[in-house]
Structure formats: C-alpha cells, structure tokens
Short mmCIF file of C-alpha atoms and ligand atoms in Angstrom, two decimals:
data_model
loop_
_atom_site.label_atom_id
_atom_site.label_comp_id
_atom_site.label_asym_id
_atom_site.label_seq_id
_atom_site.Cartn_x
_atom_site.Cartn_y
_atom_site.Cartn_z
CA MET H 1452 -13.55 7.02 -27.84
CA THR H 1453 -14.83 6.40 -24.37
CA ASP H 1454 -13.21 3.74 -22.27
CA GLU H 1455 -15.84 1.16 -21.47
CA ARG H 1456 -13.71 -0.65 -18.95
CA LYS H 1457 -14.55 -0.53 -15.27
CA LYS H 1458 -12.27 1.97 -13.55
CA PHE H 1459 -10.41 1.18 -10.35
CA TYR H 1460 -8.64 3.93 -8.42
CA ILE H 1461 -6.36 2.74 -5.60
CA THR H 1462 -4.17 4.86 -3.31
CA THR H 1463 -1.56 4.56 -0.56
CA PRO H 1464 -0.75 7.21 2.02
CA ILE H 1465 1.74 9.77 0.81
CA TYR H 1466 4.82 9.26 2.96
CA TYR H 1467 6.67 11.90 4.95
CA VAL H 1468 10.05 12.70 3.54
CA ASN H 1469 11.78 13.34 6.84
CA ASP H 1470 13.78 10.16 6.26
CA LYS H 1471 14.26 7.36 3.75
CA PRO H 1472 11.58 4.66 3.38
CA HIS H 1473 11.56 1.58 5.63
CA ILE H 1474 9.88 -1.81 5.38
CA GLY H 1475 6.64 -0.49 6.97
CA HIS H 1476 6.16 2.03 4.16
CA ALA H 1477 7.03 -0.66 1.65
CA TYR H 1478 4.36 -2.95 3.13
CA THR H 1479 1.35 -0.78 2.32
CA THR H 1480 2.80 0.15 -1.06
CA ILE H 1481 3.52 -3.46 -2.07
CA ALA H 1482 -0.02 -4.43 -1.07
CA ALA H 1483 -1.43 -1.63 -3.22
CA ASP H 1484 0.76 -2.68 -6.15
CA VAL H 1485 -0.51 -6.25 -5.86
CA VAL H 1486 -4.13 -5.09 -5.85
CA ALA H 1487 -3.47 -2.78 -8.81
CA ARG H 1488 -1.88 -5.63 -10.79
CA LEU H 1489 -4.75 -7.96 -9.91
CA HIS H 1490 -7.34 -5.50 -11.16
CA ARG H 1491 -5.33 -4.84 -14.33
CA GLN H 1492 -5.28 -8.59 -14.88
CA LEU H 1493 -9.07 -8.52 -14.67
CA GLY H 1494 -9.12 -6.04 -17.52
CA GLU H 1495 -10.01 -2.99 -15.45
CA ASP H 1496 -8.79 0.53 -16.09
CA VAL H 1497 -6.60 0.94 -13.03
CA PHE H 1498 -5.11 4.09 -11.60
CA PHE H 1499 -2.64 3.40 -8.80
CA LEU H 1500 -1.39 6.42 -6.86
CA THR H 1501 1.39 6.80 -4.33
CA GLY H 1502 3.73 9.64 -3.48
CA THR H 1503 5.33 11.82 -0.83
CA ASP H 1504 4.05 14.31 1.76
CA GLU H 1505 6.59 17.10 1.76
CA HIS H 1506 5.38 20.14 3.70
CA GLY H 1507 5.02 21.00 7.37
CA ALA H 1508 7.01 21.61 10.52
CA LYS H 1509 8.40 18.08 10.77
CA ILE H 1510 9.98 18.15 7.31
CA ALA H 1511 11.29 21.70 7.75
CA ALA H 1512 12.99 20.66 11.00
CA SER H 1513 14.55 17.59 9.38
CA ALA H 1514 15.88 19.70 6.50
CA GLU H 1515 17.37 22.16 8.92
CA LYS H 1516 19.00 19.39 10.88
CA ALA H 1517 20.52 18.06 7.66
CA GLY H 1518 21.79 21.55 6.86
CA LYS H 1519 19.82 21.71 3.62
CA SER H 1520 17.12 23.93 2.18
CA PRO H 1521 13.68 22.30 2.53
CA GLN H 1522 13.33 21.96 -1.24
CA ALA H 1523 16.75 20.36 -1.76
CA PHE H 1524 16.07 18.05 1.17
CA VAL H 1525 12.64 16.89 -0.01
CA ASP H 1526 13.90 16.38 -3.56
CA GLU H 1527 16.55 14.03 -2.26
CA ILE H 1528 14.31 11.95 0.01
CA SER H 1529 11.38 11.82 -2.37
CA ALA H 1530 13.72 10.40 -5.02
CA LYS H 1531 14.72 7.67 -2.54
CA TYR H 1532 11.08 6.66 -2.21
CA SER H 1533 10.48 6.38 -5.92
CA LEU H 1534 13.75 4.53 -6.44
CA THR H 1535 12.88 2.08 -3.67
CA TRP H 1536 9.47 1.41 -5.21
CA ASP H 1537 11.20 0.75 -8.48
CA GLN H 1538 13.53 -1.73 -6.80
CA LEU H 1539 10.53 -3.51 -5.32
CA GLY H 1540 8.77 -3.85 -8.67
CA ILE H 1541 6.11 -1.37 -7.57
CA ALA H 1542 4.67 0.38 -10.59
CA PRO H 1543 2.33 3.25 -9.72
CA ASP H 1544 0.51 5.13 -12.45
CA LYS H 1545 1.46 8.31 -10.69
CA PHE H 1546 3.86 9.36 -7.97
CA ILE H 1547 2.59 12.62 -6.50
CA ARG H 1548 4.73 15.08 -4.57
CA THR H 1549 2.93 17.73 -2.56
CA THR H 1550 5.54 20.25 -3.72
CA ASP H 1551 4.33 19.73 -7.31
CA PRO H 1552 2.82 22.96 -8.72
CA GLU H 1553 -0.19 20.91 -9.85
CA HIS H 1554 -0.92 19.90 -6.26
CA LYS H 1555 -0.38 23.37 -4.85
CA ASP H 1556 -2.75 24.91 -7.42
CA ALA H 1557 -5.41 22.31 -6.70
CA VAL H 1558 -5.12 22.87 -2.94
CA LYS H 1559 -5.70 26.60 -3.42
CA VAL H 1560 -8.87 25.95 -5.40
CA PHE H 1561 -9.98 23.44 -2.79
CA LEU H 1562 -9.40 25.97 0.02
CA GLU H 1563 -11.39 28.65 -1.78
CA LYS H 1564 -14.25 26.18 -2.14
CA LEU H 1565 -14.02 25.29 1.50
CA LYS H 1566 -14.16 28.95 2.47
CA ALA H 1567 -17.16 29.49 0.19
CA SER H 1568 -18.93 26.56 1.86
CA GLY H 1569 -19.26 28.61 5.01
CA LYS H 1570 -17.77 25.79 7.06
CA ILE H 1571 -14.68 27.66 8.16
CA TYR H 1572 -14.12 30.46 10.62
CA GLU H 1573 -11.33 32.28 12.40
CA GLY H 1574 -10.52 31.64 16.01
CA GLU H 1575 -7.88 31.12 18.62
CA TYR H 1576 -6.47 27.76 19.53
CA GLU H 1577 -4.59 26.69 22.56
CA GLY H 1578 -3.25 23.19 22.73
CA LEU H 1579 -0.39 20.74 22.66
CA TYR H 1580 1.16 20.12 19.26
CA CYS H 1581 3.17 16.98 18.54
CA VAL H 1582 5.43 17.63 15.56
CA GLY H 1583 5.98 13.88 15.07
CA HIS H 1584 2.24 13.40 14.64
CA GLU H 1585 1.82 16.73 12.86
CA ALA H 1586 -1.27 17.07 15.04
CA PHE H 1587 -2.60 18.51 18.26
CA ILE H 1588 -2.77 15.87 20.93
CA LYS H 1589 -4.65 15.66 24.19
CA GLU H 1590 -3.07 15.88 27.63
CA SER H 1591 -4.64 12.47 28.36
CA GLU H 1592 -2.63 10.89 25.55
CA LEU H 1593 0.69 11.79 27.17
CA VAL H 1594 2.70 9.64 29.55
CA ASN H 1595 4.90 11.64 31.89
CA GLY H 1596 4.33 14.63 29.64
CA VAL H 1597 5.71 12.77 26.62
CA CYS H 1598 4.02 11.51 23.42
CA LEU H 1599 4.35 7.72 23.52
CA ASP H 1600 4.72 7.26 19.77
CA HIS H 1601 7.40 9.85 19.24
CA LYS H 1602 8.96 9.96 22.71
CA THR H 1603 8.95 13.76 22.59
CA LYS H 1604 7.36 16.54 24.58
CA PRO H 1605 4.64 18.35 22.61
CA GLU H 1606 4.83 22.12 22.12
CA LYS H 1607 2.34 24.30 23.96
CA ILE H 1608 0.77 26.46 21.32
CA ARG H 1609 -1.57 29.41 21.49
CA GLU H 1610 -2.30 30.96 18.15
CA GLN H 1611 -4.81 32.41 15.68
CA ASN H 1612 -6.04 29.74 13.26
CA TRP H 1613 -8.71 29.11 10.72
CA PHE H 1614 -11.06 26.36 11.83
CA PHE H 1615 -13.18 23.81 10.02
CA LYS H 1616 -16.59 22.90 11.45
CA LEU H 1617 -15.90 19.20 11.75
CA SER H 1618 -18.43 19.02 14.58
CA GLU H 1619 -21.26 19.48 12.07
CA TYR H 1620 -20.39 16.23 10.30
CA GLN H 1621 -20.87 13.80 13.14
CA LYS H 1622 -24.31 12.52 12.12
CA ILE H 1623 -23.71 12.18 8.44
CA LEU H 1624 -20.37 10.45 8.88
CA GLU H 1625 -21.85 8.03 11.36
CA GLU H 1626 -24.61 7.26 8.90
CA ARG H 1627 -22.38 6.82 5.88
CA ILE H 1628 -19.93 4.59 7.72
CA SER H 1629 -22.45 2.46 9.55
CA HIS H 1630 -24.34 1.86 6.27
CA ASP H 1631 -21.10 0.98 4.48
CA ASP H 1632 -21.49 3.80 1.98
CA LEU H 1633 -17.94 4.36 3.08
CA ILE H 1634 -16.61 0.89 3.80
CA ILE H 1635 -13.98 0.64 6.52
CA ARG H 1636 -12.09 -2.63 6.93
CA PRO H 1637 -11.21 -4.68 8.87
CA PRO H 1638 -14.36 -4.50 11.08
CA THR H 1639 -12.36 -3.60 14.20
CA ARG H 1640 -11.27 -0.40 12.50
CA LYS H 1641 -14.82 0.42 11.45
CA ASN H 1642 -15.93 0.04 15.06
CA GLU H 1643 -13.04 2.13 16.28
CA VAL H 1644 -13.92 4.97 13.92
CA LEU H 1645 -17.63 4.77 14.74
CA SER H 1646 -17.08 4.87 18.47
CA PHE H 1647 -14.75 7.84 18.07
CA ILE H 1648 -17.37 9.68 16.03
CA ARG H 1649 -20.07 8.86 18.58
CA GLN H 1650 -18.04 10.49 21.32
CA GLY H 1651 -18.56 13.76 19.47
CA LEU H 1652 -16.35 15.57 16.98
CA GLU H 1653 -14.61 18.85 17.70
CA ASP H 1654 -13.83 21.53 15.12
CA ILE H 1655 -10.25 21.43 13.90
CA ALA H 1656 -7.64 24.06 13.08
CA ILE H 1657 -6.83 23.91 9.37
CA SER H 1658 -4.06 26.49 9.24
CA ARG H 1659 -0.87 27.38 11.08
CA PRO H 1660 0.53 30.91 11.41
CA ASN H 1661 4.11 29.97 12.22
CA VAL H 1662 4.81 27.18 9.78
CA LYS H 1663 6.50 28.68 6.73
CA TRP H 1664 7.14 25.46 4.78
CA GLY H 1665 3.66 24.98 3.39
CA ILE H 1666 0.97 26.32 1.09
CA PRO H 1667 -0.31 29.79 2.09
CA LEU H 1668 -4.05 30.29 2.52
CA PRO H 1669 -5.24 32.18 -0.55
CA TRP H 1670 -7.10 34.76 1.58
CA ASP H 1671 -4.67 35.05 4.47
CA LYS H 1672 -1.04 34.82 3.45
CA SER H 1673 0.14 34.94 7.05
CA GLN H 1674 -1.03 31.34 7.46
CA THR H 1675 -0.17 28.08 5.72
CA VAL H 1676 -2.68 25.27 5.38
CA TYR H 1677 -2.39 22.54 8.00
CA VAL H 1678 -0.26 19.81 6.45
CA TRP H 1679 -2.80 17.00 6.99
CA VAL H 1680 -5.58 18.94 5.25
CA GLU H 1681 -3.31 19.53 2.30
CA ALA H 1682 -2.03 15.96 2.27
CA LEU H 1683 -5.52 14.42 2.35
CA PHE H 1684 -6.35 16.39 -0.74
CA ASN H 1685 -3.56 14.72 -2.73
CA TYR H 1686 -5.95 11.93 -3.68
CA CYS H 1687 -7.94 14.49 -5.66
CA SER H 1688 -5.15 16.77 -6.87
CA ALA H 1689 -3.14 13.85 -8.25
CA ILE H 1690 -5.83 12.81 -10.71
CA GLY H 1691 -6.29 16.32 -12.05
CA TYR H 1692 -8.81 18.05 -9.78
CA VAL H 1693 -7.76 21.35 -11.37
CA SER H 1694 -5.32 20.40 -14.11
CA ASP H 1695 -7.40 17.68 -15.81
CA PRO H 1696 -11.07 17.72 -14.76
CA GLU H 1697 -11.99 15.00 -17.23
CA ASN H 1698 -9.51 12.63 -15.67
CA PHE H 1699 -10.75 13.58 -12.23
CA GLN H 1700 -14.32 12.79 -13.25
CA ARG H 1701 -13.22 9.43 -14.60
CA TYR H 1702 -11.39 8.19 -11.52
CA TRP H 1703 -12.89 9.91 -8.49
CA PRO H 1704 -14.03 8.60 -6.02
CA ALA H 1705 -11.20 6.31 -4.98
CA ASP H 1706 -12.31 2.67 -5.00
CA LEU H 1707 -9.82 1.57 -2.36
CA GLN H 1708 -7.49 3.45 -0.05
CA LEU H 1709 -4.84 1.48 1.81
CA LEU H 1710 -3.17 2.93 4.88
CA GLY H 1711 -1.75 2.08 8.28
CA LYS H 1712 -4.12 1.83 11.22
CA GLU H 1713 -2.60 4.87 12.98
CA ILE H 1714 -4.01 7.29 10.41
CA ILE H 1715 -7.60 6.09 10.09
CA LYS H 1716 -9.12 9.08 11.86
CA PHE H 1717 -7.58 11.42 9.32
CA HIS H 1718 -8.79 9.29 6.43
CA CYS H 1719 -12.16 8.15 7.75
CA ILE H 1720 -13.27 11.34 9.50
CA ILE H 1721 -11.42 14.54 8.56
CA GLY H 1722 -10.87 13.68 4.89
CA PRO H 1723 -14.49 12.63 4.27
CA ALA H 1724 -15.88 15.67 6.12
CA LEU H 1725 -13.75 18.00 3.98
CA LEU H 1726 -14.99 16.23 0.85
CA LEU H 1727 -18.60 16.59 1.99
CA ALA H 1728 -18.03 20.30 2.59
CA ILE H 1729 -16.90 20.82 -1.01
CA LYS H 1730 -19.60 18.45 -2.28
CA GLU H 1731 -17.37 15.72 -3.64
CA GLU H 1732 -18.05 12.03 -3.32
CA LEU H 1733 -16.44 9.98 -0.56
CA PRO H 1734 -13.99 7.16 -1.24
CA LYS H 1735 -15.74 3.82 -1.52
CA ALA H 1736 -13.51 1.76 0.75
CA ILE H 1737 -10.64 2.17 3.17
CA PHE H 1738 -8.57 -0.72 4.46
CA ALA H 1739 -6.13 -0.24 7.34
CA ASN H 1740 -3.15 -2.56 7.65
CA GLY H 1741 -1.55 -3.37 10.98
CA PHE H 1742 1.97 -2.63 12.11
CA PHE H 1743 5.14 -4.48 11.37
CA THR H 1744 7.06 -5.00 14.56
CA LEU H 1745 10.58 -6.15 15.30
CA GLY H 1746 10.84 -8.07 18.53
CA GLY H 1747 7.34 -6.80 19.38
CA GLU H 1748 8.14 -3.11 18.91
CA LYS H 1749 6.67 -1.05 16.05
CA ILE H 1750 9.17 -0.51 13.29
CA SER H 1751 9.63 3.23 13.07
CA LYS H 1752 12.14 5.97 12.62
CA THR H 1753 11.52 7.15 16.16
CA VAL H 1754 12.33 3.79 17.69
CA GLY H 1755 15.30 3.52 15.34
CA ASN H 1756 14.70 -0.15 14.47
CA ILE H 1757 14.12 0.37 10.77
CA ILE H 1758 14.77 -2.18 8.06
CA ASP H 1759 15.75 -0.75 4.68
CA PRO H 1760 13.83 -2.74 2.05
CA ASN H 1761 16.65 -2.08 -0.44
CA ASP H 1762 19.01 -4.20 1.67
CA TRP H 1763 16.60 -7.13 1.48
CA VAL H 1764 16.04 -6.68 -2.24
CA ALA H 1765 19.81 -6.73 -2.86
CA LYS H 1766 20.13 -10.04 -1.00
CA TYR H 1767 16.92 -11.89 -1.81
CA GLY H 1768 15.40 -10.14 -4.85
CA SER H 1769 12.26 -8.03 -5.03
CA ASP H 1770 9.80 -10.90 -5.50
CA ALA H 1771 11.02 -12.57 -2.32
CA VAL H 1772 10.48 -9.39 -0.30
CA ARG H 1773 7.00 -8.94 -1.77
CA TYR H 1774 6.15 -12.56 -1.02
CA PHE H 1775 7.51 -12.40 2.51
CA VAL H 1776 5.68 -9.28 3.68
CA LEU H 1777 2.33 -10.47 2.37
CA ARG H 1778 2.71 -14.10 3.44
CA GLU H 1779 4.14 -13.54 6.90
CA VAL H 1780 1.39 -11.41 8.48
CA PRO H 1781 -2.35 -11.58 7.70
CA PHE H 1782 -3.28 -8.23 6.15
CA GLY H 1783 -4.92 -6.05 8.77
CA GLN H 1784 -3.10 -7.57 11.75
CA ASP H 1785 0.14 -6.61 13.50
CA GLY H 1786 3.06 -8.98 13.14
CA ASP H 1787 6.74 -9.45 13.68
CA VAL H 1788 9.15 -9.44 10.73
CA SER H 1789 12.90 -9.97 10.58
CA GLU H 1790 15.59 -11.05 8.17
CA GLU H 1791 15.73 -14.45 9.89
CA LYS H 1792 12.05 -14.99 9.13
CA LEU H 1793 12.50 -13.81 5.57
CA LYS H 1794 15.33 -16.30 5.09
CA VAL H 1795 13.23 -19.18 6.40
CA ARG H 1796 10.37 -18.36 4.02
CA TYR H 1797 12.78 -17.82 1.16
CA ASN H 1798 14.40 -21.22 1.55
CA SER H 1799 11.35 -23.27 2.43
CA ASP H 1800 8.59 -21.71 0.35
CA LEU H 1801 10.38 -20.14 -2.59
CA ALA H 1802 13.49 -22.29 -3.15
CA ASP H 1803 12.23 -25.69 -1.89
CA GLY H 1804 8.58 -25.17 -2.79
CA LEU H 1805 7.92 -23.28 -6.00
CA GLY H 1806 11.54 -23.26 -7.21
CA ASN H 1807 11.92 -27.00 -6.77
CA LEU H 1808 8.66 -27.83 -8.51
CA PHE H 1809 9.70 -25.68 -11.45
CA SER H 1810 13.20 -27.14 -11.82
CA ARG H 1811 12.05 -30.74 -11.41
CA THR H 1812 9.35 -30.29 -14.01
CA THR H 1813 11.50 -28.48 -16.55
CA ASN H 1814 14.45 -30.85 -16.04
CA MET H 1815 12.23 -33.82 -16.73
CA ILE H 1816 10.76 -32.17 -19.81
CA GLU H 1817 14.27 -31.70 -21.13
CA LYS H 1818 15.36 -35.21 -20.27
CA TYR H 1819 12.33 -37.26 -21.21
CA LEU H 1820 10.65 -35.10 -23.86
CA ASP H 1821 13.65 -33.40 -25.42
CA GLY H 1822 12.47 -30.03 -24.14
CA ASP H 1823 9.08 -30.13 -25.85
CA VAL H 1824 6.09 -30.84 -23.64
CA GLY H 1825 3.56 -30.13 -26.43
CA GLU H 1826 0.26 -28.27 -26.12
CA PHE H 1827 -0.84 -27.82 -22.55
CA VAL H 1828 -4.15 -26.44 -21.43
CA SER H 1829 -4.26 -24.63 -18.13
CA PRO H 1830 -7.47 -24.71 -16.11
CA PRO H 1831 -9.98 -22.12 -17.34
CA LYS H 1832 -11.03 -21.20 -13.83
CA ASP H 1833 -9.08 -20.90 -10.60
CA LEU H 1834 -10.51 -23.59 -8.34
CA SER H 1835 -8.06 -23.01 -5.52
CA GLY H 1836 -9.79 -19.87 -4.24
CA ALA H 1837 -6.47 -18.00 -4.17
CA SER H 1838 -7.49 -15.28 -6.60
CA ASP H 1839 -10.67 -14.64 -4.63
CA ALA H 1840 -8.62 -14.36 -1.45
CA PHE H 1841 -6.30 -11.81 -3.09
CA TYR H 1842 -9.30 -9.90 -4.38
CA ASN H 1843 -10.59 -9.78 -0.84
CA LEU H 1844 -7.17 -8.50 0.38
CA ASP H 1845 -6.48 -11.73 2.22
CA PHE H 1846 -3.03 -12.06 0.72
CA SER H 1847 -1.57 -14.55 3.19
CA GLU H 1848 -4.52 -16.90 2.74
CA GLY H 1849 -4.26 -16.68 -1.06
CA LEU H 1850 -0.59 -17.58 -0.87
CA VAL H 1851 -1.27 -20.46 1.52
CA LEU H 1852 -3.77 -21.88 -0.98
CA ILE H 1853 -1.31 -21.64 -3.87
CA TRP H 1854 1.42 -23.26 -1.79
CA LYS H 1855 -0.92 -26.14 -1.05
CA GLU H 1856 -1.11 -26.77 -4.77
CA ILE H 1857 2.67 -26.57 -5.01
CA ALA H 1858 3.13 -29.07 -2.19
CA TRP H 1859 0.57 -31.39 -3.75
CA ALA H 1860 2.34 -31.28 -7.12
CA ASN H 1861 5.72 -31.97 -5.52
CA GLN H 1862 4.22 -34.99 -3.73
CA LEU H 1863 2.68 -36.19 -6.93
CA ILE H 1864 6.13 -36.33 -8.51
CA ASP H 1865 7.57 -38.16 -5.49
CA LYS H 1866 4.82 -40.75 -5.68
CA ALA H 1867 4.75 -41.24 -9.44
CA LYS H 1868 8.55 -41.62 -9.60
CA PRO H 1869 8.76 -40.63 -13.27
CA TRP H 1870 12.47 -41.58 -13.36
CA GLU H 1871 11.37 -45.23 -12.94
CA LEU H 1872 8.06 -45.00 -14.72
CA VAL H 1873 9.71 -43.72 -17.88
CA LYS H 1874 11.28 -47.13 -18.44
CA THR H 1875 7.92 -48.91 -18.52
CA ASP H 1876 5.32 -46.31 -19.47
CA PRO H 1877 6.74 -43.17 -21.17
CA GLU H 1878 3.24 -42.09 -22.26
CA LYS H 1879 2.18 -41.82 -18.61
CA VAL H 1880 5.24 -39.66 -17.90
CA LYS H 1881 4.38 -37.42 -20.79
CA GLU H 1882 0.86 -37.02 -19.44
CA LEU H 1883 2.16 -36.25 -15.97
CA LEU H 1884 4.53 -33.59 -17.30
CA LEU H 1885 1.78 -32.08 -19.38
CA ASN H 1886 -0.40 -31.79 -16.29
CA LEU H 1887 2.41 -30.37 -14.19
CA THR H 1888 3.16 -27.79 -16.87
CA ALA H 1889 -0.48 -26.75 -17.02
CA LEU H 1890 -0.56 -26.46 -13.25
CA LEU H 1891 2.66 -24.42 -13.12
CA TYR H 1892 1.37 -22.13 -15.82
CA ASP H 1893 -1.81 -21.58 -13.86
CA ILE H 1894 0.15 -20.97 -10.67
CA ALA H 1895 2.31 -18.39 -12.46
CA LYS H 1896 -0.82 -16.60 -13.66
CA LYS H 1897 -2.28 -16.47 -10.16
CA LEU H 1898 1.00 -15.40 -8.62
CA ALA H 1899 1.75 -12.68 -11.16
CA PRO H 1900 0.38 -9.79 -9.05
CA VAL H 1901 2.52 -10.83 -6.06
CA LEU H 1902 5.61 -12.20 -7.85
CA PRO H 1903 5.64 -10.37 -11.18
CA GLU H 1904 9.23 -11.20 -12.15
CA THR H 1905 9.06 -14.88 -11.26
CA ALA H 1906 5.68 -15.34 -12.92
CA GLN H 1907 7.01 -13.76 -16.10
CA LYS H 1908 10.05 -16.09 -16.12
CA ILE H 1909 7.90 -19.19 -15.61
CA LYS H 1910 5.44 -18.20 -18.32
CA GLU H 1911 8.12 -17.34 -20.85
CA ILE H 1912 9.93 -20.62 -20.39
CA LEU H 1913 6.81 -22.76 -20.47
CA GLU H 1914 5.51 -20.94 -23.54
CA SER H 1915 8.83 -21.18 -25.38
CA GLY H 1916 8.24 -24.73 -26.68
CA ASP H 1917 11.89 -25.55 -25.99
CA ILE H 1918 12.26 -26.08 -22.28
CA ARG H 1919 15.90 -26.60 -21.30
CA LYS H 1920 17.53 -26.40 -17.88
CA PRO H 1921 16.54 -22.92 -16.90
CA GLU H 1922 18.37 -21.10 -14.10
CA PRO H 1923 16.83 -21.90 -10.70
CA LEU H 1924 14.09 -19.41 -9.81
CA PHE H 1925 15.44 -19.03 -6.26
CA LYS H 1926 18.92 -20.12 -5.25
CA LYS H 1927 19.00 -21.46 -1.72
CA ILE H 1928 20.67 -19.16 0.79
CA SER H 1929 22.60 -20.55 3.74
N1 LIG J 31 2.25 11.67 5.61
C1 LIG J 31 1.35 10.91 6.40
C2 LIG J 31 0.25 10.31 5.56
C3 LIG J 31 -0.55 11.30 4.76
S1 LIG J 31 -1.71 10.52 3.74
C4 LIG J 31 -2.69 11.72 3.20
C5 LIG J 31 2.10 9.79 7.11
N2 LIG J 31 3.28 9.43 6.57
S2 LIG J 31 4.28 8.30 7.13
O1 LIG J 31 5.52 8.45 6.41
O2 LIG J 31 4.36 8.36 8.54
O3 LIG J 31 3.68 6.92 6.67
C6 LIG J 31 2.68 6.29 7.40
C7 LIG J 31 2.26 5.02 6.70
O4 LIG J 31 3.39 4.16 6.44
C8 LIG J 31 1.35 4.15 7.55
O5 LIG J 31 0.03 4.61 7.53
C9 LIG J 31 1.54 2.80 6.91
O6 LIG J 31 0.87 2.75 5.68
C10 LIG J 31 3.03 2.81 6.65
N3 LIG J 31 3.79 2.34 7.81
C11 LIG J 31 4.75 3.04 8.49
N4 LIG J 31 5.27 2.25 9.47
C12 LIG J 31 4.67 1.05 9.45
C13 LIG J 31 4.83 -0.16 10.17
N5 LIG J 31 5.72 -0.30 11.13
N6 LIG J 31 4.03 -1.20 9.83
C14 LIG J 31 3.09 -1.11 8.82
N7 LIG J 31 2.91 0.00 8.13
C15 LIG J 31 3.68 1.10 8.42
O7 LIG J 31 1.60 9.28 8.08
#
C-alpha cells in the first residue's frame, strides 16, 4: 500500500565527535525535534534525521590525545550524543554515524558518480588549513596569524588533491537561491550566501592525501575524501541512497535543514553544487539558527565555556530545558543563555504560569466537583496563532502567545473568585472550571511539540474523568 500522507524530511547537522555535546548542539536538535513533532501532529509522514560526523583530521587528533583508537573514541562520544538526545526527549527517526558501513558504501557510489560527471580533476593545492574548521582558510581571515574561531595557527599545506569544479555552479546557484527554489532563512542569511556567490566561486579540493581517518577515494586509495564532502552526503546516505532506494525516493529532497549560521556556505553552496553534479534535487529549505553566547561569547569547546545540557536536565527536567532554549532567544538570532536565566524562566513561566494554572484548576475540580468536571469541548481551531508561529519556526513568539492565554486564564480565576462564588452560584463555578479545563487541554495540545512530557501529563489527567490533586507540574526552585 502506498502512503498517501505528505512526507516531511527534516535534518540537523551531524555533530563532530571530538568532544561531548553542549547546549549549542542541543539547541538545533531540540528545534528540529519540535518541528518534527509538529508535523507528525499534522498527520504528515515525518522523517527526522540527526547523527554524528566522525571522520577527519580533527577527530583523529582528539582520539590520539585521549590515547584511544579513532574507532573506540568515536564510539564513545557518539553514544554520548544519542544518550543526551534521549535525555532531552529528542526522538529522531534515525541517528546516522558516518562510520556506519551504509554511509561509507553510499559515499563511494556518490564519488563514482561525481567522477563520471566530469566535474572533478586532479591538481595541486597550496593553502592554509584550519583543523578546527576542517577547511582551508584565507590569509585575510587570520588575526595575528591565528584563526579567530579556534585560536590556533593553521597548517601550511601543499599537496596533490582531487578538485571539484565549484566555479561552474555560480550562475545556477545564484538563480536557484534568488528565486527561492532553495529557500534560505532568515533573509540575512540568504543575502549573505548570495553576496558570497556573486563574488565568484573557486574550485575546491575534495580529497586529502595525508588524512588516514576517512573514506578512501574508490579510484585513488592514497587519498581520503574531504570530510565535509562526505558529511554533506549524510543527508542522502541516511535515507538509503544505496541501501534502500525506495526510501530515498520517498523522502529526498529534504524539506527543511536546520543548522548553525557558521556552516551555511557548506550547506547552501558546496552541498547543493555537489547534488547538481550528480543530478539530484536540492533541499527545499535551509534555516540557520544564531549562536548561543555566555556573557556575550560564543559557547564552544574552543572557548571552554560549554554548558552540558545533561546537567540542566538533571536539575530542571527535559521539558524545562526545551522550553528555555526556544523561549529565550528568537530563532535565527544570537542570544545569551545561562543557568540563572533558565531558573528565572522556570520559576516564573513554568511553575508560576502554567504549573499554577494547572494546579488551581485541578484542585478546584476536586474540591467543588468531586474530581469530575464532565464533558469539556476544546476549541476546534487554534485562535491564538501559536501553532502558526511554531510552523513558521518562530518558537519564541508561539510560546509568548500561549503564555498570554495562561496569564489571562490565571487572571480570570483571580477575578471570578470561585472560592466565594461557589457559595452563591455553584453552576457558574462549574461552567468556569469547564472552560478552564477546555483551555488547558487546548494549551497542552499546542505545547506538545515543545513540552512533550508535560503535555502528556496534562492530557492524561484531564481525560481521566477523576481529577484529584495531581503532583505539581513544576516544583519551584529557590
Ligand atoms: N560536523 C559539522 C557539521 C556537518 S553537517 C553535514 C559541524 N559540527 S559541530 O559539532 O561543530 O556542530 C555545529 C553545529 O552545532 C552548528 O551548526 C549548530 O547547529 C550547533 N551549534 C554549536 N555551537 C552552537 C552555539 N554556540 N549556538 C548555537 N548553535 C550551535 O560543524
């Protein structure tokens, strides 16, 4: 039987396994999980992919430093990523590892196709290689001879490489992107990519002779494929480019790719050009999120200011972390995060806002209606605009709109004073509680993609028909 549902394929970057995940990696992955859940809620056939990027010089060096074999090292760190996603309630349909045989086989087929396209040639390259970036960088990008992002001196490299004729794709990429055949959001990122393309594209080296921890070129075993070229292909290999062509046909092209703004050139230029060369469709849309900063500085392993999301989950619960990262910073912009800020949001929005509305309502149902509120009907359509905002990736705005409803409902209770009203007009109190229950049920439905655990708890209790003093949703933290 064919699946008539609309398909929706969403991806995150695959993360380097040189170290354990931090809150920045969690950010993009939580956002993707929310979008995946939202589209599942809409009845679509969703495929949500994340995973780890495990080859290349940077990983090999980290393994060596840890005194482990590359394979043992990547196994360990990759497992930390998937465990962390589990802790955060992130449920991908697939977690790809670039050391998977399935990926390696697909990359070989892809490389053969690329070679057959006539768009690659052999040549010599001389340049500065930044291992942190896993990319050649320009002299002009250095400050005092040092890469600003990684605070390291790049290596001067002169070597034989295989090259890809990226320069030939300037016109077509400019056309596709400016016409929104390939949508790039937010608009600042689209402009950034377009102006980069308009400056002219240079051919790129797609193989490295001296990097052993990688996938060898099928026709030249002395070289391994450049780690970015291999990594960009994960979006195809993961859905069965070679191992399950039917699945590949069903899900490709990706409908939405989320990533951080520092890797848009790879995703909006190199990746698409490679796909054009092998005659595959381009992803439909790419959205770049901004950076999380701590005291104004980008959170990164290099700076050493990382926040382990597992620590926050242990203290505040996974839903609170998911809520915080999406509420605190408008998606697409940079913004500061810290445990202090998380605590403020936790207490004011989750405990005093949603949590309080839920306990007041359920306590009154127990007290005045003996736990049975009766049949409630939740609104058939979301009038708040929150679901539309989520759909449009404006998570913070969606949450603001829902919290307006929560504040309104809490005020309604304060004004109606049901504890007094019950003495004179119990029917009115019943009606009020019925309306509050319907509203809470609707709020839980809208919040489910962001707060899956909390939404489930609220729904179960309200549906149970016997509503008695449930545990608080969020206990206040001092
Ligand atoms: N392995 C490459 C991606 C290959 S995709 C084909 C890579 N990995 S990474 O481990 O460095 O992860 C980068 C991604 O992590 C960013 O693009 C972003 O999604 C996320 N973030 C890492 N640090 C971040 C912040 N401080 N703030 C927001 N997102 C951050 O690049």
